């Protein structure tokens, strides 16, 4: 979810892409049930000083907690805008693909929590978890590949089809500033060069990618994701891989995509 929320933060002028946020592996806020205690929201590592491109490359949770829900002097998007931009990119809703049985999924919202957890109000911690792609998200791989293709095409959301066509689909323009896509694309490329998806680095097919780890079963197992597009210089293909119910520390989706990448490297004419 972080590429989409990065675009949201840039479009809404919440943060400059070059602003540095200093991360120490976690942030703490007062516990809503006991003000003497703190609620701790952890990162996947202590990433130190990060700007938006590096935050995408290393997948810094703290960075996205802060631009999503706000922290100290850093303004946040808030849950309403997080929900708006997730839906803008077609997540949590049917894509309109021409096959049957498609599911909608879910985007976390105040209304969703009120139904799911009656009597428990929406809290800033819920916004933090939403901003890092956790909490009540339910999305399909098809929704995700459609959304990341919109990032690759700089804002054209298309209706997917399984039928071969000779016409170029027009899609819907999302209206996000072009400069925002440049930042996010560069952050995803940096992920391949030095971040969480370096397993996809090679000298033939230049990819931009973003990993994702969805915690399931009381944080004992994960769904491993990787999404991206290629060639980076002139995107033509988008991809998503989902490996379900794996070990808690898993980069399975990145490794699962390697045979496809190896085939592309062996037959570069496919990319012409």
mmCIF file of N, CA, C and O in Angstrom, residues 22-26 43-49:
data_model
loop_
_atom_site.group_PDB
_atom_site.id
_atom_site.type_symbol
_atom_site.label_atom_id
_atom_site.label_comp_id
_atom_site.label_asym_id
_atom_site.label_seq_id
_atom_site.Cartn_x
_atom_site.Cartn_y
_atom_site.Cartn_z
ATOM 1 N N UNK A 22 13.481 10.984 10.850
ATOM 2 C CA UNK A 22 14.451 10.152 11.562
ATOM 3 C C UNK A 22 13.716 9.006 12.256
ATOM 4 O O UNK A 22 12.872 9.225 13.122
ATOM 5 N N UNK A 23 14.033 7.804 11.844
ATOM 6 C CA UNK A 23 13.361 6.620 12.368
ATOM 7 C C UNK A 23 14.304 5.863 13.306
ATOM 8 O O UNK A 23 15.496 5.735 13.027
ATOM 9 N N UNK A 24 13.757 5.384 14.393
ATOM 10 C CA UNK A 24 14.553 4.637 15.380
ATOM 11 C C UNK A 24 14.007 3.227 15.585
ATOM 12 O O UNK A 24 14.292 2.592 16.586
ATOM 13 N N UNK A 25 13.216 2.770 14.635
ATOM 14 C CA UNK A 25 12.673 1.421 14.745
ATOM 15 C C UNK A 25 11.291 1.355 15.361
ATOM 16 O O UNK A 25 10.662 0.297 15.364
ATOM 17 N N UNK A 26 10.781 2.497 15.852
ATOM 18 C CA UNK A 26 9.450 2.497 16.451
ATOM 19 C C UNK A 26 9.029 3.932 16.731
ATOM 20 O O UNK A 26 9.852 4.853 16.739
ATOM 21 N N UNK A 43 8.767 -0.621 13.540
ATOM 22 C CA UNK A 43 9.218 -0.701 12.160
ATOM 23 C C UNK A 43 9.819 -2.081 11.930
ATOM 24 O O UNK A 43 9.995 -2.860 12.874
ATOM 25 N N UNK A 44 10.147 -2.384 10.679
ATOM 26 C CA UNK A 44 10.826 -3.655 10.398
ATOM 27 C C UNK A 44 12.310 -3.595 10.712
ATOM 28 O O UNK A 44 12.990 -4.616 10.734
ATOM 29 N N UNK A 45 12.823 -2.374 10.951
ATOM 30 C CA UNK A 45 14.233 -2.186 11.335
ATOM 31 C C UNK A 45 14.413 -0.720 11.718
ATOM 32 O O UNK A 45 13.514 0.095 11.535
ATOM 33 N N UNK A 46 15.584 -0.394 12.253
ATOM 34 C CA UNK A 46 15.938 1.000 12.520
ATOM 35 C C UNK A 46 16.602 1.534 11.256
ATOM 36 O O UNK A 46 17.758 1.243 10.969
ATOM 37 N N UNK A 47 15.865 2.339 10.494
ATOM 38 C CA UNK A 47 16.345 2.790 9.195
ATOM 39 C C UNK A 47 17.058 4.136 9.245
ATOM 40 O O UNK A 47 17.564 4.597 8.219
ATOM 41 N N UNK A 48 17.083 4.762 10.409
ATOM 42 C CA UNK A 48 17.763 6.040 10.513
ATOM 43 C C UNK A 48 17.031 7.137 9.761
ATOM 44 O O UNK A 48 15.806 7.214 9.782
ATOM 45 N N UNK A 49 17.788 7.981 9.078
ATOM 46 C CA UNK A 49 17.214 9.107 8.346
ATOM 47 C C UNK A 49 16.712 8.649 6.984
ATOM 48 O O UNK A 49 17.475 8.092 6.192
#
